[in-house]
Structures are given as C-alpha cells and as structure tokens.
C-alpha cells in the first residue's frame, strides 16, 4: 500500500506576541490528517482559521512548534520532496520585471529541466492556463487574475505528483474560476493529488473527494462533503401557486417569491400540509427534500467557535 | 550549487532591468566629467585630482548600490512574497542567499568595471603616455569591489533578521566604524581600564577593516602595489564574506516567513 500523499501528526504552530514576545498565539493546534494519493482534498475554513499556516508548514516556509509531517512518504525537511510538489501561494506575486515565459523558464531551471524540456513545458503550461498570448508581457502589467494564472502555471510546470494550492480561485472572475476548476479536474484525471484551501464552499462541494474543515486552528471534521453535512433529510419543501385569495393558516409560514410560495414542513407532516393547501385551492408545483449544505455545517462550526472564544474571554475577565 | 547560480543570474537580470542602476551609472559619468573639469583647473596635479575624485565617486556609488540593493535582496522578496514560490521548489535557503549575494556581487563587478573604464578614459584624456605605476588605479578599483562585496554580505546578514531601515543603519554604521579600525587599535590603552582595553582590542579585530582596501593615495601618486597586499586583501575579503554569509545562512535557515 502506498504512503499517503500528505500525512501530518500533531502538527502545531504557535507565534510569540505581546511585550517581549512572552505570550503565545496558537495558529494551528495538533493537526493530524491524511490526504490520500489521487484525490482532490479541500481544506476549508474562514479567514485566519489556519489553512495557510498548515500549507506554509508543509512547504517549510514556516517551521512547526511541535509535530511532524510527511509528503509523498518523505519528511518535509527533505528538500527532494519539493521535486514532486507544486505550490501556489495565496495572492501570489512574482518578479514583475520578468515576463511570464521568463519566470516559468527560471523556475524550470530551478527544477533542473533541460533546455528542450524547458521550452516545451513553458509553452504547454502557458497554454494550459490560458496565457499563451500574454507570455511575453512583463508581469508588472498583469492583472490580479492573470497573476493567479501564472501562479497556477508555476505550480504545475514541472508535472508534479502533488499540487498544493492556497486559495486558487481567489481574485479570479467567473471564467477564470471555471478554468481553474477545469485544471484541478484535469490534474485528477492525470492521477495527481490536489490539496487546495478555500473559503468558497461551493468550489469545495463541486470539486472535492474529501474535505477537511478547520476553524480556530483546530481540525473539526474530515470526510466527503456528504459525510460532513448531515445526510438525513432536514425536512420537505413544497412549492405551490395560489389561484385566488387563501386563508389557510399554513400560508403564514410560507415564503413568497413572485407568484410562487415555498413552504418547509417536517417529513411527517408532509401529507397533512399538502391536503390543507389543496383544500385552500393551491396548485402544488413540486415537493423536494431539504438537505443541509456544507455551508450550514461550516457556519455552525464557526458560530460555535466564536461562542466558545467569547466565553473564554468573559471567564478570563 | 547550480541553483545558486540560477538565482544569481536572475538577481543580476533584476539589477540590469532596474532603472535606478542606470541613473547611478549616469551619475558616475557626470562625476567623471566633473573630475576632468576639476583637473583642468588644478594646475600640475590634474592626474591626482582625477584619480582621487574618480575613485571616491566609484566607491560612493558602489556603496549606495551595495547597501540599498543589498538590504533589499532578501527583505524585498519577503515583503512582496516572491520568495514563497521559489522556496517551495527544490532550492535550499543557503542556495538562495548565496545566489542573491553572487548576483549583486556580479552586478557590482560590472558597474565598478564600467566606472573604472570611465576613470581610465578620463586619465587618457589628461595623460596620453602611461607608466606601469598607473595600473595601480585598476587595482584600486578591484579593492573597491572587494570592499563592496563585504558590504553586500553585511547588508544581507542584517536584512535577514531586522527591518530594511535598521539593516541600512547597521550596515552604514559598521562601514563607518570599519573605516576607523586602525585608530581603534592605536587608542591609548593606558588611559582605559583593563576590561575596556580588552574589549576595544577584540572589537578592532572583529570589525571589518575597510581602510585596508583604500589605496587611493598610492594610485594618485602612481606607486606600485605589492603583490602580497593584493593577495592579503583578497583573502581577507573572502574569509570575512564567508563568515558573514555563514551567519546570514544560520539566521535565515531558521526564519519563519510571514
């Protein structure tokens, strides 16, 4: 059995702060998780939750206070690990005096690619991220979205086995986001492992085989989006129209959108509600199950975390 | 080590594409022109005035480049976060630092050489016939480059653990104190306490002796430079740069990026 693409064990990061750096602020607390080979893993959490800290620890841009991590079976302190890993930093910025083609050529040299390989890979990658016509323009003239594409290009330039993307959709317009999603899906088709952080939950739901939810520096759940949100039905929703005036008491609970009404009822009370509405002259258009979304799961965690933080603050006083 | 070379060439390319560098070169050329004019109004000592002014200009401009660009080598990369994508590739932090140092040292070598050629042309203008002693000017330019390499190493070290402003102040401070190391050694020890005497003595050997690299007077009077002095200064700069860069690597290898 092959080793997980990413494996962390009690990975923690504290930053000193305050007068004389005597206080400690915990950015990441005992993170233990695995990302399996060939999967798309979404790392989701609000701003400041510890997503970027985790990724920077994995990339050795910062050093852990405690714990360990392995990437593709190698400890993260092994520089050779970086040969098979591509990384897109959050809000990437590159040498603005270079053109995109020059920047990619520079990074390809760092990866020890031959001249022929460099030429081929630079052209292919620029085309893949939709920058083939802008390759000879200096990066200082690039928009934020274009820089994000360059960032994506340098992450996949050397055909890595594992690609770690920190907020890859950030700063992209809808077309750019669609293209970024396509690149991520292409990587999975090629058998690569992708881990990306995001706070855009629809992206995670759409792309990820599994997601990890991190809030307040702690991992709160790992699983498929379906496992994380409650798979049981939260209730039923009835969509209906009214032909004339209606006095049914249920109507007070319905939400009106144009000529149509939506009414949420418990599963057990569905038939009773339908009968009442029909008796009142309503035309039933649709009945559907209501399921919790990843967003609801996420917001519940965030609110619980805020409540806990507030409680700690009050007890501290 | 090959990767350090790749980083060095990119650092050199950055400096070449940086317009500030061209402005400084233009300033150097203006200084050369000024030295010719000054030479013409200094009857009988044109050569001395041109060499003194020219070497001072090369040294001053080189110092500005070495300190300001040297401090920015690492701090700018950290502020703009251009470093992140690079260090996530198979490049070690010491390779990055060495590359940065090498790139600026190469840039300075070309700048100093270009300014040296300007000075040489100014000398040709006032003195068509050359003697062997006139070659001392070239050695003086080489010594300036050694001194600048040492300044770059110091700027790099300070920028690894402090803010750019403080790094500029520290580097400039060490440079100024380093010009008076000989005076520090010659201080009248009998008026100081034994502890202070020992401290001053150690400090004078710990600080870089920048005055070693100043042979302006020898160049101005066309005196030949002993080969031993060239070897000694080259070795001194190499050892000191190695020590300072080792310190920079030790600090930077443990540094958390923001």
PDB file of C-alpha atoms in Angstrom, chain A residues 2-300:
ATOM      1  CA  UNK A   2       1.416   3.370  -0.984  1.00  0.00           C
ATOM      2  CA  UNK A   3       2.028   6.115   1.551  1.00  0.00           C
ATOM      3  CA  UNK A   4      -0.499   8.949   1.805  1.00  0.00           C
ATOM      4  CA  UNK A   5       0.320  11.978  -0.333  1.00  0.00           C
ATOM      5  CA  UNK A   6       0.245  14.151   2.797  1.00  0.00           C
ATOM      6  CA  UNK A   7       0.349  12.966   6.374  1.00  0.00           C
ATOM      7  CA  UNK A   8       0.526  15.232   9.411  1.00  0.00           C
ATOM      8  CA  UNK A   9       0.815  14.199  13.021  1.00  0.00           C
ATOM      9  CA  UNK A  10       0.035  16.644  15.813  1.00  0.00           C
ATOM     10  CA  UNK A  11       1.336  19.483  13.684  1.00  0.00           C
ATOM     11  CA  UNK A  12       1.224  22.670  15.727  1.00  0.00           C
ATOM     12  CA  UNK A  13       2.285  26.244  15.282  1.00  0.00           C
ATOM     13  CA  UNK A  14       2.465  28.952  17.904  1.00  0.00           C
ATOM     14  CA  UNK A  15       3.586  32.518  17.348  1.00  0.00           C
ATOM     15  CA  UNK A  16       5.074  34.613  20.109  1.00  0.00           C
ATOM     16  CA  UNK A  17       3.459  38.026  20.531  1.00  0.00           C
ATOM     17  CA  UNK A  18       2.940  40.798  23.047  1.00  0.00           C
ATOM     18  CA  UNK A  19       5.567  42.614  25.091  1.00  0.00           C
ATOM     19  CA  UNK A  20       8.952  40.841  24.793  1.00  0.00           C
ATOM     20  CA  UNK A  21       7.180  38.073  22.860  1.00  0.00           C
ATOM     21  CA  UNK A  22       6.224  36.430  26.125  1.00  0.00           C
ATOM     22  CA  UNK A  23       2.694  35.460  25.074  1.00  0.00           C
ATOM     23  CA  UNK A  24       1.899  32.700  22.601  1.00  0.00           C
ATOM     24  CA  UNK A  25      -0.819  32.721  19.995  1.00  0.00           C
ATOM     25  CA  UNK A  26      -1.788  29.320  18.604  1.00  0.00           C
ATOM     26  CA  UNK A  27      -2.350  29.298  14.862  1.00  0.00           C
ATOM     27  CA  UNK A  28      -2.579  25.561  14.465  1.00  0.00           C
ATOM     28  CA  UNK A  29      -3.297  23.013  17.168  1.00  0.00           C
ATOM     29  CA  UNK A  30      -2.260  19.349  16.908  1.00  0.00           C
ATOM     30  CA  UNK A  31      -3.337  18.803  13.317  1.00  0.00           C
ATOM     31  CA  UNK A  32      -3.398  15.129  12.381  1.00  0.00           C
ATOM     32  CA  UNK A  33      -4.781  14.213   8.982  1.00  0.00           C
ATOM     33  CA  UNK A  34      -4.050  12.374   5.762  1.00  0.00           C
ATOM     34  CA  UNK A  35      -4.563  13.224   2.123  1.00  0.00           C
ATOM     35  CA  UNK A  36      -4.664  10.088   0.004  1.00  0.00           C
ATOM     36  CA  UNK A  37      -2.975   9.752  -3.367  1.00  0.00           C
ATOM     37  CA  UNK A  38      -5.067  10.691  -6.379  1.00  0.00           C
ATOM     38  CA  UNK A  39      -7.782  12.579  -4.512  1.00  0.00           C
ATOM     39  CA  UNK A  40      -8.840  16.195  -4.516  1.00  0.00           C
ATOM     40  CA  UNK A  41      -8.803  17.336  -0.930  1.00  0.00           C
ATOM     41  CA  UNK A  42     -10.380  20.630   0.047  1.00  0.00           C
ATOM     42  CA  UNK A  43      -9.148  22.432   3.110  1.00  0.00           C
ATOM     43  CA  UNK A  44     -11.912  24.778   4.139  1.00  0.00           C
ATOM     44  CA  UNK A  45     -12.233  27.316   6.877  1.00  0.00           C
ATOM     45  CA  UNK A  46     -12.841  31.028   7.480  1.00  0.00           C
ATOM     46  CA  UNK A  47     -10.063  33.592   7.178  1.00  0.00           C
ATOM     47  CA  UNK A  48      -7.463  33.124   9.913  1.00  0.00           C
ATOM     48  CA  UNK A  49      -8.548  29.543  10.617  1.00  0.00           C
ATOM     49  CA  UNK A  50      -5.085  28.070   9.990  1.00  0.00           C
ATOM     50  CA  UNK A  51      -5.368  26.931   6.359  1.00  0.00           C
ATOM     51  CA  UNK A  52      -2.433  28.955   5.041  1.00  0.00           C
ATOM     52  CA  UNK A  53      -0.421  28.200   8.186  1.00  0.00           C
ATOM     53  CA  UNK A  54      -0.820  24.475   7.519  1.00  0.00           C
ATOM     54  CA  UNK A  55       0.193  24.852   3.889  1.00  0.00           C
ATOM     55  CA  UNK A  56       3.190  27.043   4.756  1.00  0.00           C
ATOM     56  CA  UNK A  57       4.288  24.458   7.326  1.00  0.00           C
ATOM     57  CA  UNK A  58       4.074  21.737   4.695  1.00  0.00           C
ATOM     58  CA  UNK A  59       6.126  23.877   2.303  1.00  0.00           C
ATOM     59  CA  UNK A  60       8.727  24.662   5.023  1.00  0.00           C
ATOM     60  CA  UNK A  61       8.123  28.390   4.693  1.00  0.00           C
ATOM     61  CA  UNK A  62       7.490  28.368   8.427  1.00  0.00           C
ATOM     62  CA  UNK A  63       8.575  25.799  10.994  1.00  0.00           C
ATOM     63  CA  UNK A  64       6.328  23.817  13.347  1.00  0.00           C
ATOM     64  CA  UNK A  65       6.376  24.330  17.102  1.00  0.00           C
ATOM     65  CA  UNK A  66       5.544  20.642  17.501  1.00  0.00           C
ATOM     66  CA  UNK A  67       4.517  17.627  15.446  1.00  0.00           C
ATOM     67  CA  UNK A  68       5.665  16.267  12.116  1.00  0.00           C
ATOM     68  CA  UNK A  69       4.550  15.901   8.525  1.00  0.00           C
ATOM     69  CA  UNK A  70       5.407  13.719   5.551  1.00  0.00           C
ATOM     70  CA  UNK A  71       4.774  14.421   1.897  1.00  0.00           C
ATOM     71  CA  UNK A  72       4.806  11.556  -0.624  1.00  0.00           C
ATOM     72  CA  UNK A  73       6.400   9.395   2.053  1.00  0.00           C
ATOM     73  CA  UNK A  74       9.284  11.794   2.717  1.00  0.00           C
ATOM     74  CA  UNK A  75       9.681  14.028   5.764  1.00  0.00           C
ATOM     75  CA  UNK A  76       9.057  17.670   4.864  1.00  0.00           C
ATOM     76  CA  UNK A  77      12.617  18.536   5.880  1.00  0.00           C
ATOM     77  CA  UNK A  78      13.841  16.517   2.861  1.00  0.00           C
ATOM     78  CA  UNK A  79      14.410  19.068   0.090  1.00  0.00           C
ATOM     79  CA  UNK A  80      13.993  16.362  -2.572  1.00  0.00           C
ATOM     80  CA  UNK A  81      10.313  16.189  -1.628  1.00  0.00           C
ATOM     81  CA  UNK A  82       9.832  19.511  -3.435  1.00  0.00           C
ATOM     82  CA  UNK A  83      10.688  17.936  -6.805  1.00  0.00           C
ATOM     83  CA  UNK A  84       7.292  16.245  -6.924  1.00  0.00           C
ATOM     84  CA  UNK A  85       5.263  19.018  -5.339  1.00  0.00           C
ATOM     85  CA  UNK A  86       3.743  22.100  -6.928  1.00  0.00           C
ATOM     86  CA  UNK A  87       2.650  25.019  -4.742  1.00  0.00           C
ATOM     87  CA  UNK A  88       0.535  28.073  -5.424  1.00  0.00           C
ATOM     88  CA  UNK A  89       0.892  30.689  -2.662  1.00  0.00           C
ATOM     89  CA  UNK A  90      -2.087  32.744  -1.527  1.00  0.00           C
ATOM     90  CA  UNK A  91      -2.340  36.003  -3.509  1.00  0.00           C
ATOM     91  CA  UNK A  92       0.785  35.151  -5.472  1.00  0.00           C
ATOM     92  CA  UNK A  93       3.223  37.821  -6.583  1.00  0.00           C
ATOM     93  CA  UNK A  94       6.217  37.224  -8.789  1.00  0.00           C
ATOM     94  CA  UNK A  95       9.238  39.120 -10.107  1.00  0.00           C
ATOM     95  CA  UNK A  96       7.454  41.858 -12.028  1.00  0.00           C
ATOM     96  CA  UNK A  97      10.467  42.650 -14.217  1.00  0.00           C
ATOM     97  CA  UNK A  98      10.135  39.231 -15.867  1.00  0.00           C
ATOM     98  CA  UNK A  99       7.664  38.081 -18.483  1.00  0.00           C
ATOM     99  CA  UNK A 100       5.517  35.042 -17.683  1.00  0.00           C
ATOM    100  CA  UNK A 101       7.633  32.932 -20.038  1.00  0.00           C
ATOM    101  CA  UNK A 102      10.873  34.130 -18.390  1.00  0.00           C
ATOM    102  CA  UNK A 103       9.508  33.424 -14.918  1.00  0.00           C
ATOM    103  CA  UNK A 104       8.472  29.902 -15.854  1.00  0.00           C
ATOM    104  CA  UNK A 105      11.837  29.334 -17.526  1.00  0.00           C
ATOM    105  CA  UNK A 106      13.557  30.496 -14.335  1.00  0.00           C
ATOM    106  CA  UNK A 107      11.548  28.071 -12.201  1.00  0.00           C
ATOM    107  CA  UNK A 108      12.141  25.301 -14.748  1.00  0.00           C
ATOM    108  CA  UNK A 109      15.892  25.877 -14.355  1.00  0.00           C
ATOM    109  CA  UNK A 110      15.485  25.529 -10.583  1.00  0.00           C
ATOM    110  CA  UNK A 111      13.846  22.168 -11.306  1.00  0.00           C
ATOM    111  CA  UNK A 112      16.889  21.160 -13.408  1.00  0.00           C
ATOM    112  CA  UNK A 113      14.899  20.759 -16.628  1.00  0.00           C
ATOM    113  CA  UNK A 114      16.932  20.654 -19.850  1.00  0.00           C
ATOM    114  CA  UNK A 115      16.710  23.481 -22.401  1.00  0.00           C
ATOM    115  CA  UNK A 116      14.413  21.431 -24.673  1.00  0.00           C
ATOM    116  CA  UNK A 117      12.199  20.390 -21.739  1.00  0.00           C
ATOM    117  CA  UNK A 118      12.036  23.980 -20.523  1.00  0.00           C
ATOM    118  CA  UNK A 119      10.914  25.311 -23.894  1.00  0.00           C
ATOM    119  CA  UNK A 120       8.272  22.635 -24.266  1.00  0.00           C
ATOM    120  CA  UNK A 121       6.954  22.823 -20.684  1.00  0.00           C
ATOM    121  CA  UNK A 122       6.800  26.634 -20.634  1.00  0.00           C
ATOM    122  CA  UNK A 123       4.711  26.757 -23.830  1.00  0.00           C
ATOM    123  CA  UNK A 124       2.412  23.884 -22.800  1.00  0.00           C
ATOM    124  CA  UNK A 125       1.817  25.294 -19.332  1.00  0.00           C
ATOM    125  CA  UNK A 126       1.144  28.833 -20.548  1.00  0.00           C
ATOM    126  CA  UNK A 127      -1.423  27.395 -22.953  1.00  0.00           C
ATOM    127  CA  UNK A 128      -2.983  25.316 -20.201  1.00  0.00           C
ATOM    128  CA  UNK A 129      -3.623  28.364 -18.023  1.00  0.00           C
ATOM    129  CA  UNK A 130      -4.809  30.495 -20.940  1.00  0.00           C
ATOM    130  CA  UNK A 131      -1.795  32.805 -21.109  1.00  0.00           C
ATOM    131  CA  UNK A 132      -0.247  31.683 -24.394  1.00  0.00           C
ATOM    132  CA  UNK A 133      -0.701  35.143 -25.960  1.00  0.00           C
ATOM    133  CA  UNK A 134       0.471  37.036 -22.845  1.00  0.00           C
ATOM    134  CA  UNK A 135       3.647  35.056 -22.240  1.00  0.00           C
ATOM    135  CA  UNK A 136       5.928  37.836 -23.457  1.00  0.00           C
ATOM    136  CA  UNK A 137       4.389  40.638 -21.390  1.00  0.00           C
ATOM    137  CA  UNK A 138       6.138  41.750 -18.199  1.00  0.00           C
ATOM    138  CA  UNK A 139       4.308  40.613 -15.080  1.00  0.00           C
ATOM    139  CA  UNK A 140       4.047  44.204 -13.783  1.00  0.00           C
ATOM    140  CA  UNK A 141       1.388  44.723 -16.466  1.00  0.00           C
ATOM    141  CA  UNK A 142      -0.647  41.697 -15.379  1.00  0.00           C
ATOM    142  CA  UNK A 143      -3.990  41.905 -13.600  1.00  0.00           C
ATOM    143  CA  UNK A 144      -4.580  40.054 -10.322  1.00  0.00           C
ATOM    144  CA  UNK A 145      -6.421  37.299 -12.148  1.00  0.00           C
ATOM    145  CA  UNK A 146      -3.591  36.881 -14.652  1.00  0.00           C
ATOM    146  CA  UNK A 147      -1.059  36.655 -11.815  1.00  0.00           C
ATOM    147  CA  UNK A 148      -3.197  33.924 -10.273  1.00  0.00           C
ATOM    148  CA  UNK A 149      -2.970  32.027 -13.563  1.00  0.00           C
ATOM    149  CA  UNK A 150       0.818  32.487 -13.613  1.00  0.00           C
ATOM    150  CA  UNK A 151       0.824  31.125 -10.080  1.00  0.00           C
ATOM    151  CA  UNK A 152      -1.120  28.095 -11.198  1.00  0.00           C
ATOM    152  CA  UNK A 153       1.267  27.686 -14.154  1.00  0.00           C
ATOM    153  CA  UNK A 154       4.402  27.658 -11.994  1.00  0.00           C
ATOM    154  CA  UNK A 155       2.767  25.136  -9.655  1.00  0.00           C
ATOM    155  CA  UNK A 156       2.142  22.581 -12.418  1.00  0.00           C
ATOM    156  CA  UNK A 157       5.132  23.446 -14.623  1.00  0.00           C
ATOM    157  CA  UNK A 158       7.301  20.503 -13.613  1.00  0.00           C
ATOM    158  CA  UNK A 159       4.495  17.910 -13.777  1.00  0.00           C
ATOM    159  CA  UNK A 160       4.373  17.287 -10.005  1.00  0.00           C
ATOM    160  CA  UNK A 161       2.641  14.351  -8.322  1.00  0.00           C
ATOM    161  CA  UNK A 162       1.081  16.549  -5.666  1.00  0.00           C
ATOM    162  CA  UNK A 163      -0.239  20.064  -6.167  1.00  0.00           C
ATOM    163  CA  UNK A 164      -0.977  22.261  -3.149  1.00  0.00           C
ATOM    164  CA  UNK A 165      -2.987  25.372  -3.945  1.00  0.00           C
ATOM    165  CA  UNK A 166      -3.629  28.118  -1.402  1.00  0.00           C
ATOM    166  CA  UNK A 167      -6.905  29.838  -2.339  1.00  0.00           C
ATOM    167  CA  UNK A 168      -6.597  29.104  -6.079  1.00  0.00           C
ATOM    168  CA  UNK A 169      -9.918  30.758  -7.005  1.00  0.00           C
ATOM    169  CA  UNK A 170      -9.138  34.000  -5.171  1.00  0.00           C
ATOM    170  CA  UNK A 171      -9.151  37.045  -7.441  1.00  0.00           C
ATOM    171  CA  UNK A 172     -10.482  35.177 -10.457  1.00  0.00           C
ATOM    172  CA  UNK A 173     -13.524  36.189 -12.487  1.00  0.00           C
ATOM    173  CA  UNK A 174     -16.198  33.536 -13.194  1.00  0.00           C
ATOM    174  CA  UNK A 175     -14.410  32.439 -16.375  1.00  0.00           C
ATOM    175  CA  UNK A 176     -11.090  32.210 -14.543  1.00  0.00           C
ATOM    176  CA  UNK A 177     -12.682  30.220 -11.714  1.00  0.00           C
ATOM    177  CA  UNK A 178     -14.179  27.813 -14.195  1.00  0.00           C
ATOM    178  CA  UNK A 179     -10.779  27.393 -15.864  1.00  0.00           C
ATOM    179  CA  UNK A 180      -9.064  26.874 -12.509  1.00  0.00           C
ATOM    180  CA  UNK A 181     -11.634  24.195 -11.656  1.00  0.00           C
ATOM    181  CA  UNK A 182     -11.006  22.540 -15.028  1.00  0.00           C
ATOM    182  CA  UNK A 183      -7.259  22.496 -14.358  1.00  0.00           C
ATOM    183  CA  UNK A 184      -7.843  20.872 -10.965  1.00  0.00           C
ATOM    184  CA  UNK A 185     -10.116  18.246 -12.518  1.00  0.00           C
ATOM    185  CA  UNK A 186      -7.552  17.648 -15.301  1.00  0.00           C
ATOM    186  CA  UNK A 187      -4.909  17.048 -12.636  1.00  0.00           C
ATOM    187  CA  UNK A 188      -7.086  14.393 -11.016  1.00  0.00           C
ATOM    188  CA  UNK A 189      -7.667  12.742 -14.398  1.00  0.00           C
ATOM    189  CA  UNK A 190      -3.885  12.600 -14.776  1.00  0.00           C
ATOM    190  CA  UNK A 191      -3.684  10.768 -11.452  1.00  0.00           C
ATOM    191  CA  UNK A 192      -2.278  13.693  -9.451  1.00  0.00           C
ATOM    192  CA  UNK A 193      -3.195  14.545  -5.906  1.00  0.00           C
ATOM    193  CA  UNK A 194      -4.555  18.029  -5.298  1.00  0.00           C
ATOM    194  CA  UNK A 195      -4.984  19.751  -1.965  1.00  0.00           C
ATOM    195  CA  UNK A 196      -6.444  23.220  -2.046  1.00  0.00           C
ATOM    196  CA  UNK A 197      -7.607  25.632   0.583  1.00  0.00           C
ATOM    197  CA  UNK A 198     -10.668  27.749   0.089  1.00  0.00           C
ATOM    198  CA  UNK A 199     -13.401  29.571   1.886  1.00  0.00           C
ATOM    199  CA  UNK A 200     -15.652  29.312  -1.179  1.00  0.00           C
ATOM    200  CA  UNK A 201     -17.712  26.313  -0.157  1.00  0.00           C
ATOM    201  CA  UNK A 202     -19.418  25.763  -3.497  1.00  0.00           C
ATOM    202  CA  UNK A 203     -15.993  25.137  -5.059  1.00  0.00           C
ATOM    203  CA  UNK A 204     -15.191  22.566  -2.393  1.00  0.00           C
ATOM    204  CA  UNK A 205     -18.553  20.832  -2.809  1.00  0.00           C
ATOM    205  CA  UNK A 206     -18.159  20.782  -6.575  1.00  0.00           C
ATOM    206  CA  UNK A 207     -14.574  19.533  -6.758  1.00  0.00           C
ATOM    207  CA  UNK A 208     -13.512  17.645  -3.683  1.00  0.00           C
ATOM    208  CA  UNK A 209     -13.465  13.939  -2.994  1.00  0.00           C
ATOM    209  CA  UNK A 210     -12.939  14.816   0.662  1.00  0.00           C
ATOM    210  CA  UNK A 211     -12.781  17.989   2.665  1.00  0.00           C
ATOM    211  CA  UNK A 212     -11.199  18.931   5.959  1.00  0.00           C
ATOM    212  CA  UNK A 213     -12.843  21.736   7.928  1.00  0.00           C
ATOM    213  CA  UNK A 214     -10.572  23.848  10.086  1.00  0.00           C
ATOM    214  CA  UNK A 215     -11.814  26.530  12.450  1.00  0.00           C
ATOM    215  CA  UNK A 216      -9.797  28.379  15.083  1.00  0.00           C
ATOM    216  CA  UNK A 217      -6.636  26.361  14.309  1.00  0.00           C
ATOM    217  CA  UNK A 218      -8.336  23.046  15.003  1.00  0.00           C
ATOM    218  CA  UNK A 219      -9.459  20.425  12.533  1.00  0.00           C
ATOM    219  CA  UNK A 220     -13.204  19.989  13.108  1.00  0.00           C
ATOM    220  CA  UNK A 221     -14.024  17.284  10.613  1.00  0.00           C
ATOM    221  CA  UNK A 222     -12.695  15.318   7.648  1.00  0.00           C
ATOM    222  CA  UNK A 223     -14.753  13.363   5.146  1.00  0.00           C
ATOM    223  CA  UNK A 224     -16.675  13.567   1.916  1.00  0.00           C
ATOM    224  CA  UNK A 225     -18.909  16.629   1.671  1.00  0.00           C
ATOM    225  CA  UNK A 226     -21.886  14.260   2.040  1.00  0.00           C
ATOM    226  CA  UNK A 227     -20.478  12.700   5.213  1.00  0.00           C
ATOM    227  CA  UNK A 228     -19.773  16.021   6.813  1.00  0.00           C
ATOM    228  CA  UNK A 229     -23.167  17.553   6.285  1.00  0.00           C
ATOM    229  CA  UNK A 230     -25.968  15.557   7.766  1.00  0.00           C
ATOM    230  CA  UNK A 231     -27.162  13.169   5.034  1.00  0.00           C
ATOM    231  CA  UNK A 232     -30.525  12.722   6.669  1.00  0.00           C
ATOM    232  CA  UNK A 233     -33.311  14.872   5.422  1.00  0.00           C
ATOM    233  CA  UNK A 234     -33.800  18.124   7.269  1.00  0.00           C
ATOM    234  CA  UNK A 235     -37.459  18.345   6.109  1.00  0.00           C
ATOM    235  CA  UNK A 236     -39.551  18.751   2.999  1.00  0.00           C
ATOM    236  CA  UNK A 237     -40.194  21.792   0.841  1.00  0.00           C
ATOM    237  CA  UNK A 238     -43.444  22.326  -1.038  1.00  0.00           C
ATOM    238  CA  UNK A 239     -43.521  24.729  -3.992  1.00  0.00           C
ATOM    239  CA  UNK A 240     -47.029  25.947  -4.860  1.00  0.00           C
ATOM    240  CA  UNK A 241     -49.096  28.660  -6.557  1.00  0.00           C
ATOM    241  CA  UNK A 242     -52.406  30.178  -5.487  1.00  0.00           C
ATOM    242  CA  UNK A 243     -55.282  30.770  -7.894  1.00  0.00           C
ATOM    243  CA  UNK A 244     -57.139  33.173  -5.608  1.00  0.00           C
ATOM    244  CA  UNK A 245     -57.291  34.500  -2.028  1.00  0.00           C
ATOM    245  CA  UNK A 246     -56.326  31.952   0.590  1.00  0.00           C
ATOM    246  CA  UNK A 247     -56.797  31.916   4.342  1.00  0.00           C
ATOM    247  CA  UNK A 248     -55.034  28.659   5.202  1.00  0.00           C
ATOM    248  CA  UNK A 249     -53.002  29.137   8.442  1.00  0.00           C
ATOM    249  CA  UNK A 250     -50.030  27.374   6.811  1.00  0.00           C
ATOM    250  CA  UNK A 251     -49.635  30.275   4.399  1.00  0.00           C
ATOM    251  CA  UNK A 252     -48.209  32.450   7.165  1.00  0.00           C
ATOM    252  CA  UNK A 253     -45.184  30.120   7.336  1.00  0.00           C
ATOM    253  CA  UNK A 254     -44.567  30.163   3.546  1.00  0.00           C
ATOM    254  CA  UNK A 255     -42.034  32.351   1.741  1.00  0.00           C
ATOM    255  CA  UNK A 256     -43.300  34.182  -1.316  1.00  0.00           C
ATOM    256  CA  UNK A 257     -41.171  34.657  -4.466  1.00  0.00           C
ATOM    257  CA  UNK A 258     -43.180  36.298  -7.246  1.00  0.00           C
ATOM    258  CA  UNK A 259     -46.366  34.263  -7.749  1.00  0.00           C
ATOM    259  CA  UNK A 260     -44.912  31.197  -6.079  1.00  0.00           C
ATOM    260  CA  UNK A 261     -44.702  30.136  -2.445  1.00  0.00           C
ATOM    261  CA  UNK A 262     -42.239  27.849  -0.678  1.00  0.00           C
ATOM    262  CA  UNK A 263     -43.190  26.072   2.495  1.00  0.00           C
ATOM    263  CA  UNK A 264     -40.894  23.912   4.631  1.00  0.00           C
ATOM    264  CA  UNK A 265     -42.565  21.238   6.757  1.00  0.00           C
ATOM    265  CA  UNK A 266     -41.331  18.216   8.733  1.00  0.00           C
ATOM    266  CA  UNK A 267     -41.354  14.966   6.749  1.00  0.00           C
ATOM    267  CA  UNK A 268     -44.077  13.528   8.971  1.00  0.00           C
ATOM    268  CA  UNK A 269     -46.411  16.455   8.353  1.00  0.00           C
ATOM    269  CA  UNK A 270     -45.995  16.499   4.571  1.00  0.00           C
ATOM    270  CA  UNK A 271     -49.277  14.869   3.515  1.00  0.00           C
ATOM    271  CA  UNK A 272     -51.287  16.843   6.025  1.00  0.00           C
ATOM    272  CA  UNK A 273     -49.794  20.103   4.696  1.00  0.00           C
ATOM    273  CA  UNK A 274     -50.446  19.127   1.074  1.00  0.00           C
ATOM    274  CA  UNK A 275     -54.090  18.343   1.876  1.00  0.00           C
ATOM    275  CA  UNK A 276     -54.557  21.692   3.635  1.00  0.00           C
ATOM    276  CA  UNK A 277     -53.025  23.568   0.712  1.00  0.00           C
ATOM    277  CA  UNK A 278     -55.115  21.696  -1.860  1.00  0.00           C
ATOM    278  CA  UNK A 279     -58.238  22.381   0.152  1.00  0.00           C
ATOM    279  CA  UNK A 280     -57.320  26.079   0.066  1.00  0.00           C
ATOM    280  CA  UNK A 281     -57.120  25.932  -3.742  1.00  0.00           C
ATOM    281  CA  UNK A 282     -53.311  25.853  -4.070  1.00  0.00           C
ATOM    282  CA  UNK A 283     -51.644  24.274  -7.091  1.00  0.00           C
ATOM    283  CA  UNK A 284     -48.733  22.074  -5.930  1.00  0.00           C
ATOM    284  CA  UNK A 285     -45.794  22.504  -8.309  1.00  0.00           C
ATOM    285  CA  UNK A 286     -43.054  20.473  -6.640  1.00  0.00           C
ATOM    286  CA  UNK A 287     -42.091  18.674  -3.454  1.00  0.00           C
ATOM    287  CA  UNK A 288     -38.401  18.217  -2.606  1.00  0.00           C
ATOM    288  CA  UNK A 289     -36.211  17.042   0.265  1.00  0.00           C
ATOM    289  CA  UNK A 290     -34.319  19.746   2.155  1.00  0.00           C
ATOM    290  CA  UNK A 291     -30.696  18.816   2.992  1.00  0.00           C
ATOM    291  CA  UNK A 292     -28.148  20.732   4.986  1.00  0.00           C
ATOM    292  CA  UNK A 293     -25.373  22.243   2.871  1.00  0.00           C
ATOM    293  CA  UNK A 294     -21.677  22.272   3.587  1.00  0.00           C
ATOM    294  CA  UNK A 295     -22.127  25.967   4.220  1.00  0.00           C
ATOM    295  CA  UNK A 296     -24.567  25.318   7.059  1.00  0.00           C
ATOM    296  CA  UNK A 297     -22.198  22.784   8.594  1.00  0.00           C
ATOM    297  CA  UNK A 298     -19.366  25.262   8.253  1.00  0.00           C
ATOM    298  CA  UNK A 299     -21.309  28.191   9.687  1.00  0.00           C
ATOM    299  CA  UNK A 300     -22.429  26.110  12.662  1.00  0.00           C
TER     300      UNK A 300
END
